[in-house]
Amino acid sequence: MGVHKNNKPTRKPWLGLIAAASAATMIGVPASGAEEEEVEDESDSRLEEVVVTATYRDTNLMDTPISITALSEDQIIEKGIHNIFSLYTNIPGLNLKKATSGFNDVTIRGISPYAEGNGSPVGAYLNNMPVGSTNGDAQHFSIPLFDLERVEVLKGPQGTLYGEGTMGGAIRYITNKPDPTGLDFAVRGSTETMAHSSGFGHRIDGMVNVPLGDMAAARGILYSRDMKGLIDAPGRGEDTDWEKETGGRITVGFYPTDTFEAHVMYMNVDMTGGGPAIAFHCYEELRVDVNLIEIPSYPNEFDCSGDHNAQFDRDPYITHKAHPTLAGTDLDGTIDEYTLKNVDFTWDLPFATLTGNFSKYARYTKRAGDESPPHVNFSRRFVEDFRCFGLLPTGECDVSTAPTINPMTGRGGIMAGQICHSTCISWARGESYEFRLVSNTDSRLKWTIGHYFKDAYRFDGTHAPCPDEVPYAGILQTEVDGQLFDEHCSLLWLFNPGITPQRQATIVRGFLNRILFSGSRDRNFTEETSYFGEVSYAITPQWEVTVGVRVADVQVQVDDYVNGFNPSNTIDTSFRLDDDTKTSPKVGLTWRPNDDWMLYGIWSHGFRPGIVQGAVVNVIAQVEPLRGSSQAAEDLYQFLLGKQTIEGDQAESLELGAKATVADGRLSFTAALFTIDWTDIIIDVESFSPDLPGVSPFPFSYADNAGNAETRGVEFEVEAHLSDALTLRAAGAWLPTADIGTASAGNDARVAGSTALGVQVGNRIPASPEYTGSVSLSYNFEIAGFQATARGEHYFVAEQWRGPDNERVTPSYHKTDTRLTLRRDNYDLAVYLNNAFDQVVAYERNQQGYNFGRARTFGLEVNWRM
């Protein structure tokens, strides 16, 4: 199938050099036998050349002065990689946290999406097509990792090579092209069973390549995935965190001449997931930041005694979040649907290669699940213990006269459900185009220039549909883009029966949702135009210098809707940010002392566009009527007006790297030493209003460019053919420094969604473990007429923080995967045991609970190709 053989090289320093020297010592003694046989053995055991296209030229990975890790199609199959969760552990410097089903954040070298910003710090490309942000509600797309020629991960800012800004790095998924030379088929199927789970999961992938004459072909894939879950919940049975996914991709390629080719691609993926997907362990002790007991207010069958660790030790795969009667309803589970359309072409001109790319995407996501029990307890206390603090008229918050019916839980009281729910909806659409000229002449001077344009729209909403049993169901609705949404029914009130549903709806809309639990929705429009390029010049055969720049202009507009606020529409809810033109330079120097060694240094800059924060509108609306009677109100009003738009953050990266192939071509290693200064980080700052006439001081928060951070570390990759049959691979990253330098003017700063602990100077950047690594051995042999490979691989990830407040640590983990593959003719059979020792793998621990990786999994896989 025209596959590039690929080995896993990238970069990493001192540890890599030590490992390389050790391996070189091990294999430095030639094998015994005739001299001719020795030469033949050495040839057979040499590492195969890996070709990458990160610079939009076909180059040898070991001769490309950029930090890249590349995995070929063969490696993807041999390692059993199916998705981003099995991919990231194979990439030094790449890290992942997963808050819940369908919510994945990707980090490179500590540059993480923990702070607000427009777009992701880590870009994602499918071939030449940018496929959107990798963080938040536009999280990393579930790219089918089947029929790929290669995956390339580039570290550090890449804006001079790629149109969409990639402040931290980029992940490139490169598909196999349609082939007009012949009919081709491939099928991959697997079934597996996992400890602590029930039933068998499966994955089926199929590919067909059909020639359409001598100059065209169509290539398509279809796949289906059924992944069983781990987490048990009261009233719902087992394995609530299951996921199912189906998708396909079809590409038609046209090759009318030797110098021109074009492709048309369509891809569609649908994913559904159960809920809750978070393991929440109730316990008796109080939370650090909130003086509320974390015990659900609805009955459950599990033991909540002791502290958090005691509950975790009893059974980590349990959740106390699941409401017993909501399974399978609109308040449960995850939906993620998206389509991608793309047209690209490549035209070899006499002096350069011209590429063009036109793409469109559409995506809809829904995440629903029970909110954390602390919200429940506060809701209950607000009504039953605190009598609404006297904030509502007498009789409207009267527990004694409230009905006792409670169809959601069977419990009496003033609430229809003693728990609050949240449904987050997002849909996005966008289009982009990108043109690039890449010099193709054999000269000392090489250059790349490009132009990129993006027009994107995103709608985000947080709401909870009101159950039919609530009297004001159907009254609390808002229309956005022609679709009706129930406003945030967060407390599900059943007030005094003498209060009309209309009055109840008014209270929820105008008071409860405005002051306490506001759901919100906003529309975000972004336009970005950029010009980028770089020039390399070979001063001598050994020395080469590279300079590059990216210039971008971004406009952002946000239309904000906050439930119940500003009913008289006296405050403008539409804001526009016209970012000043941003410039990102790059300078690189490369030294090749001989054919086997390359040393390089790169200084580069990257940035993200700023944001429009509609959240301050709510505060502006409260302060606006007081401007005429209070100078303090006027000052606060003007201050908040200045915070409606916030500039983006930026990063400066310095990297020193080495790549070498030694020991007669049997050992290769890459190493990189890097430091990154991350400035103008957008964080939330908490504050209190001044004394205003007739208004008690109230808390509020706003986003600001109030933080900076730095990361410093080393990465390495080593591959050694110890013999013709035995191959050792090792890779790792050490990030001793990943510190938050400043938080704000004071110490009250926090990040959106963080706790009240605040972001303190010296806290560690989230999702940046101090060390990660992997080591593997693979052995090739023959058995019963089969070519066989036995493979063992061990991964380890150090503990890491979920948030910049450093309140909750995600524990470290390590796991061992084993695999035996038998090959004959055009098929192979593999049996595997992943996480062989059944270690608990936690992707993230947040205020909601844990999100876990896979437990011990035994499976069988078959690959067949024509």
PDB file of N, CA and C in Angstrom, residues 516-572:
ATOM      1  N   LEU A 516     -27.560  33.410  40.919  1.00  0.00           N
ATOM      2  CA  LEU A 516     -26.950  32.226  41.520  1.00  0.00           C
ATOM      3  C   LEU A 516     -26.352  31.259  40.514  1.00  0.00           C
ATOM      4  N   PHE A 517     -27.180  30.730  39.631  1.00  0.00           N
ATOM      5  CA  PHE A 517     -26.739  29.631  38.779  1.00  0.00           C
ATOM      6  C   PHE A 517     -27.040  29.978  37.320  1.00  0.00           C
ATOM      7  N   SER A 518     -26.385  30.971  36.816  1.00  0.00           N
ATOM      8  CA  SER A 518     -26.737  31.437  35.473  1.00  0.00           C
ATOM      9  C   SER A 518     -26.225  30.485  34.409  1.00  0.00           C
ATOM     10  N   GLY A 519     -27.146  29.973  33.633  1.00  0.00           N
ATOM     11  CA  GLY A 519     -26.763  29.327  32.392  1.00  0.00           C
ATOM     12  C   GLY A 519     -26.487  30.437  31.398  1.00  0.00           C
ATOM     13  N   SER A 520     -25.777  30.155  30.350  1.00  0.00           N
ATOM     14  CA  SER A 520     -25.460  31.203  29.386  1.00  0.00           C
ATOM     15  C   SER A 520     -25.301  30.588  28.019  1.00  0.00           C
ATOM     16  N   ARG A 521     -25.314  31.428  27.028  1.00  0.00           N
ATOM     17  CA  ARG A 521     -25.036  31.017  25.660  1.00  0.00           C
ATOM     18  C   ARG A 521     -24.463  32.195  24.914  1.00  0.00           C
ATOM     19  N   ASP A 522     -23.576  31.915  24.007  1.00  0.00           N
ATOM     20  CA  ASP A 522     -22.991  32.998  23.232  1.00  0.00           C
ATOM     21  C   ASP A 522     -22.652  32.505  21.834  1.00  0.00           C
ATOM     22  N   ARG A 523     -22.585  33.465  20.925  1.00  0.00           N
ATOM     23  CA  ARG A 523     -22.190  33.200  19.548  1.00  0.00           C
ATOM     24  C   ARG A 523     -20.857  33.893  19.303  1.00  0.00           C
ATOM     25  N   ASN A 524     -19.923  33.133  18.755  1.00  0.00           N
ATOM     26  CA  ASN A 524     -18.562  33.611  18.563  1.00  0.00           C
ATOM     27  C   ASN A 524     -18.230  33.574  17.077  1.00  0.00           C
ATOM     28  N   PHE A 525     -17.859  34.726  16.520  1.00  0.00           N
ATOM     29  CA  PHE A 525     -17.462  34.837  15.122  1.00  0.00           C
ATOM     30  C   PHE A 525     -15.984  35.209  15.066  1.00  0.00           C
ATOM     31  N   THR A 526     -15.218  34.463  14.290  1.00  0.00           N
ATOM     32  CA  THR A 526     -13.780  34.719  14.174  1.00  0.00           C
ATOM     33  C   THR A 526     -13.364  34.724  12.716  1.00  0.00           C
ATOM     34  N   GLU A 527     -12.610  35.752  12.355  1.00  0.00           N
ATOM     35  CA  GLU A 527     -11.972  35.812  11.044  1.00  0.00           C
ATOM     36  C   GLU A 527     -10.478  35.999  11.249  1.00  0.00           C
ATOM     37  N   GLU A 528      -9.701  35.224  10.524  1.00  0.00           N
ATOM     38  CA  GLU A 528      -8.251  35.329  10.645  1.00  0.00           C
ATOM     39  C   GLU A 528      -7.626  35.298   9.261  1.00  0.00           C
ATOM     40  N   THR A 529      -6.745  36.236   9.016  1.00  0.00           N
ATOM     41  CA  THR A 529      -5.970  36.285   7.779  1.00  0.00           C
ATOM     42  C   THR A 529      -4.499  36.315   8.155  1.00  0.00           C
ATOM     43  N   SER A 530      -3.711  35.447   7.543  1.00  0.00           N
ATOM     44  CA  SER A 530      -2.290  35.423   7.881  1.00  0.00           C
ATOM     45  C   SER A 530      -1.458  35.185   6.631  1.00  0.00           C
ATOM     46  N   TYR A 531      -0.248  35.707   6.686  1.00  0.00           N
ATOM     47  CA  TYR A 531       0.778  35.461   5.677  1.00  0.00           C
ATOM     48  C   TYR A 531       1.993  34.908   6.415  1.00  0.00           C
ATOM     49  N   PHE A 532       2.603  33.892   5.863  1.00  0.00           N
ATOM     50  CA  PHE A 532       3.683  33.224   6.580  1.00  0.00           C
ATOM     51  C   PHE A 532       4.719  32.721   5.591  1.00  0.00           C
ATOM     52  N   GLY A 533       5.897  32.437   6.096  1.00  0.00           N
ATOM     53  CA  GLY A 533       6.939  31.890   5.240  1.00  0.00           C
ATOM     54  C   GLY A 533       8.277  31.852   5.933  1.00  0.00           C
ATOM     55  N   GLU A 534       9.218  31.171   5.315  1.00  0.00           N
ATOM     56  CA  GLU A 534      10.572  31.118   5.827  1.00  0.00           C
ATOM     57  C   GLU A 534      11.550  30.859   4.688  1.00  0.00           C
ATOM     58  N   VAL A 535      12.785  31.257   4.927  1.00  0.00           N
ATOM     59  CA  VAL A 535      13.862  31.123   3.946  1.00  0.00           C
ATOM     60  C   VAL A 535      15.038  30.430   4.623  1.00  0.00           C
ATOM     61  N   SER A 536      15.594  29.426   3.949  1.00  0.00           N
ATOM     62  CA  SER A 536      16.793  28.744   4.433  1.00  0.00           C
ATOM     63  C   SER A 536      17.909  28.915   3.410  1.00  0.00           C
ATOM     64  N   TYR A 537      19.112  29.155   3.916  1.00  0.00           N
ATOM     65  CA  TYR A 537      20.261  29.331   3.021  1.00  0.00           C
ATOM     66  C   TYR A 537      21.431  28.518   3.555  1.00  0.00           C
ATOM     67  N   ALA A 538      21.994  27.668   2.675  1.00  0.00           N
ATOM     68  CA  ALA A 538      23.159  26.858   3.034  1.00  0.00           C
ATOM     69  C   ALA A 538      24.411  27.694   2.834  1.00  0.00           C
ATOM     70  N   ILE A 539      24.939  28.223   3.938  1.00  0.00           N
ATOM     71  CA  ILE A 539      26.138  29.059   3.861  1.00  0.00           C
ATOM     72  C   ILE A 539      27.312  28.232   3.344  1.00  0.00           C
ATOM     73  N   THR A 540      27.437  27.023   3.880  1.00  0.00           N
ATOM     74  CA  THR A 540      28.408  26.031   3.423  1.00  0.00           C
ATOM     75  C   THR A 540      27.689  24.689   3.438  1.00  0.00           C
ATOM     76  N   PRO A 541      28.297  23.619   2.947  1.00  0.00           N
ATOM     77  CA  PRO A 541      27.650  22.310   3.052  1.00  0.00           C
ATOM     78  C   PRO A 541      27.343  21.904   4.485  1.00  0.00           C
ATOM     79  N   GLN A 542      28.035  22.507   5.460  1.00  0.00           N
ATOM     80  CA  GLN A 542      27.817  22.131   6.854  1.00  0.00           C
ATOM     81  C   GLN A 542      26.874  23.095   7.584  1.00  0.00           C
ATOM     82  N   TRP A 543      26.822  24.350   7.186  1.00  0.00           N
ATOM     83  CA  TRP A 543      26.078  25.357   7.940  1.00  0.00           C
ATOM     84  C   TRP A 543      24.897  25.875   7.126  1.00  0.00           C
ATOM     85  N   GLU A 544      23.757  25.977   7.815  1.00  0.00           N
ATOM     86  CA  GLU A 544      22.548  26.481   7.173  1.00  0.00           C
ATOM     87  C   GLU A 544      21.806  27.392   8.150  1.00  0.00           C
ATOM     88  N   VAL A 545      21.284  28.511   7.654  1.00  0.00           N
ATOM     89  CA  VAL A 545      20.542  29.448   8.481  1.00  0.00           C
ATOM     90  C   VAL A 545      19.127  29.553   7.944  1.00  0.00           C
ATOM     91  N   THR A 546      18.164  29.687   8.854  1.00  0.00           N
ATOM     92  CA  THR A 546      16.752  29.791   8.499  1.00  0.00           C
ATOM     93  C   THR A 546      16.136  30.973   9.230  1.00  0.00           C
ATOM     94  N   VAL A 547      15.381  31.778   8.513  1.00  0.00           N
ATOM     95  CA  VAL A 547      14.610  32.860   9.114  1.00  0.00           C
ATOM     96  C   VAL A 547      13.189  32.769   8.580  1.00  0.00           C
ATOM     97  N   GLY A 548      12.234  33.119   9.426  1.00  0.00           N
ATOM     98  CA  GLY A 548      10.833  33.044   9.017  1.00  0.00           C
ATOM     99  C   GLY A 548       9.986  34.034   9.790  1.00  0.00           C
ATOM    100  N   VAL A 549       8.750  34.219   9.340  1.00  0.00           N
ATOM    101  CA  VAL A 549       7.844  35.143  10.008  1.00  0.00           C
ATOM    102  C   VAL A 549       6.415  34.774   9.659  1.00  0.00           C
ATOM    103  N   ARG A 550       5.532  35.040  10.589  1.00  0.00           N
ATOM    104  CA  ARG A 550       4.094  34.909  10.364  1.00  0.00           C
ATOM    105  C   ARG A 550       3.442  36.213  10.805  1.00  0.00           C
ATOM    106  N   VAL A 551       2.617  36.776   9.932  1.00  0.00           N
ATOM    107  CA  VAL A 551       1.902  38.012  10.231  1.00  0.00           C
ATOM    108  C   VAL A 551       0.412  37.710  10.119  1.00  0.00           C
ATOM    109  N   ALA A 552      -0.332  38.013  11.177  1.00  0.00           N
ATOM    110  CA  ALA A 552      -1.742  37.627  11.211  1.00  0.00           C
ATOM    111  C   ALA A 552      -2.590  38.784  11.714  1.00  0.00           C
ATOM    112  N   ASP A 553      -3.797  38.841  11.197  1.00  0.00           N
ATOM    113  CA  ASP A 553      -4.797  39.803  11.656  1.00  0.00           C
ATOM    114  C   ASP A 553      -6.052  39.024  12.009  1.00  0.00           C
ATOM    115  N   VAL A 554      -6.598  39.275  13.194  1.00  0.00           N
ATOM    116  CA  VAL A 554      -7.736  38.509  13.698  1.00  0.00           C
ATOM    117  C   VAL A 554      -8.829  39.466  14.150  1.00  0.00           C
ATOM    118  N   GLN A 555     -10.068  39.148  13.789  1.00  0.00           N
ATOM    119  CA  GLN A 555     -11.235  39.859  14.305  1.00  0.00           C
ATOM    120  C   GLN A 555     -12.156  38.861  14.993  1.00  0.00           C
ATOM    121  N   VAL A 556     -12.619  39.217  16.170  1.00  0.00           N
ATOM    122  CA  VAL A 556     -13.500  38.349  16.945  1.00  0.00           C
ATOM    123  C   VAL A 556     -14.730  39.148  17.357  1.00  0.00           C
ATOM    124  N   GLN A 557     -15.887  38.557  17.184  1.00  0.00           N
ATOM    125  CA  GLN A 557     -17.119  39.175  17.667  1.00  0.00           C
ATOM    126  C   GLN A 557     -17.902  38.151  18.464  1.00  0.00           C
ATOM    127  N   VAL A 558     -18.445  38.570  19.599  1.00  0.00           N
ATOM    128  CA  VAL A 558     -19.227  37.691  20.462  1.00  0.00           C
ATOM    129  C   VAL A 558     -20.559  38.358  20.770  1.00  0.00           C
ATOM    130  N   ASP A 559     -21.626  37.618  20.533  1.00  0.00           N
ATOM    131  CA  ASP A 559     -22.963  38.021  20.966  1.00  0.00           C
ATOM    132  C   ASP A 559     -23.307  37.163  22.171  1.00  0.00           C
ATOM    133  N   ASP A 560     -23.515  37.806  23.313  1.00  0.00           N
ATOM    134  CA  ASP A 560     -23.664  37.080  24.567  1.00  0.00           C
ATOM    135  C   ASP A 560     -25.103  37.150  25.064  1.00  0.00           C
ATOM    136  N   TYR A 561     -25.568  36.011  25.561  1.00  0.00           N
ATOM    137  CA  TYR A 561     -26.893  35.926  26.162  1.00  0.00           C
ATOM    138  C   TYR A 561     -26.723  35.268  27.531  1.00  0.00           C
ATOM    139  N   VAL A 562     -27.102  35.974  28.579  1.00  0.00           N
ATOM    140  CA  VAL A 562     -27.066  35.409  29.923  1.00  0.00           C
ATOM    141  C   VAL A 562     -28.489  35.327  30.419  1.00  0.00           C
ATOM    142  N   ASN A 563     -28.906  34.155  30.847  1.00  0.00           N
ATOM    143  CA  ASN A 563     -30.312  33.947  31.197  1.00  0.00           C
ATOM    144  C   ASN A 563     -30.801  34.969  32.204  1.00  0.00           C
ATOM    145  N   GLY A 564     -31.899  35.620  31.877  1.00  0.00           N
ATOM    146  CA  GLY A 564     -32.596  36.454  32.834  1.00  0.00           C
ATOM    147  C   GLY A 564     -32.003  37.825  33.048  1.00  0.00           C
ATOM    148  N   PHE A 565     -30.820  38.132  32.508  1.00  0.00           N
ATOM    149  CA  PHE A 565     -30.249  39.431  32.843  1.00  0.00           C
ATOM    150  C   PHE A 565     -30.739  40.483  31.866  1.00  0.00           C
ATOM    151  N   ASN A 566     -30.766  41.736  32.348  1.00  0.00           N
ATOM    152  CA  ASN A 566     -31.037  42.897  31.517  1.00  0.00           C
ATOM    153  C   ASN A 566     -32.308  42.753  30.698  1.00  0.00           C
ATOM    154  N   PRO A 567     -33.463  42.546  31.308  1.00  0.00           N
ATOM    155  CA  PRO A 567     -34.684  42.344  30.545  1.00  0.00           C
ATOM    156  C   PRO A 567     -35.079  43.551  29.714  1.00  0.00           C
ATOM    157  N   SER A 568     -34.616  44.735  30.083  1.00  0.00           N
ATOM    158  CA  SER A 568     -34.986  45.918  29.317  1.00  0.00           C
ATOM    159  C   SER A 568     -34.057  46.161  28.136  1.00  0.00           C
ATOM    160  N   ASN A 569     -33.034  45.301  27.953  1.00  0.00           N
ATOM    161  CA  ASN A 569     -32.120  45.391  26.813  1.00  0.00           C
ATOM    162  C   ASN A 569     -31.446  46.754  26.715  1.00  0.00           C
ATOM    163  N   THR A 570     -31.062  47.318  27.860  1.00  0.00           N
ATOM    164  CA  THR A 570     -30.392  48.612  27.841  1.00  0.00           C
ATOM    165  C   THR A 570     -28.880  48.478  27.676  1.00  0.00           C
ATOM    166  N   ILE A 571     -28.368  47.256  27.763  1.00  0.00           N
ATOM    167  CA  ILE A 571     -26.925  47.047  27.672  1.00  0.00           C
ATOM    168  C   ILE A 571     -26.615  46.290  26.383  1.00  0.00           C
ATOM    169  N   ASP A 572     -25.606  46.776  25.657  1.00  0.00           N
ATOM    170  CA  ASP A 572     -25.184  46.115  24.429  1.00  0.00           C
ATOM    171  C   ASP A 572     -24.569  44.763  24.769  1.00  0.00           C
TER     172      ASP A 572
END
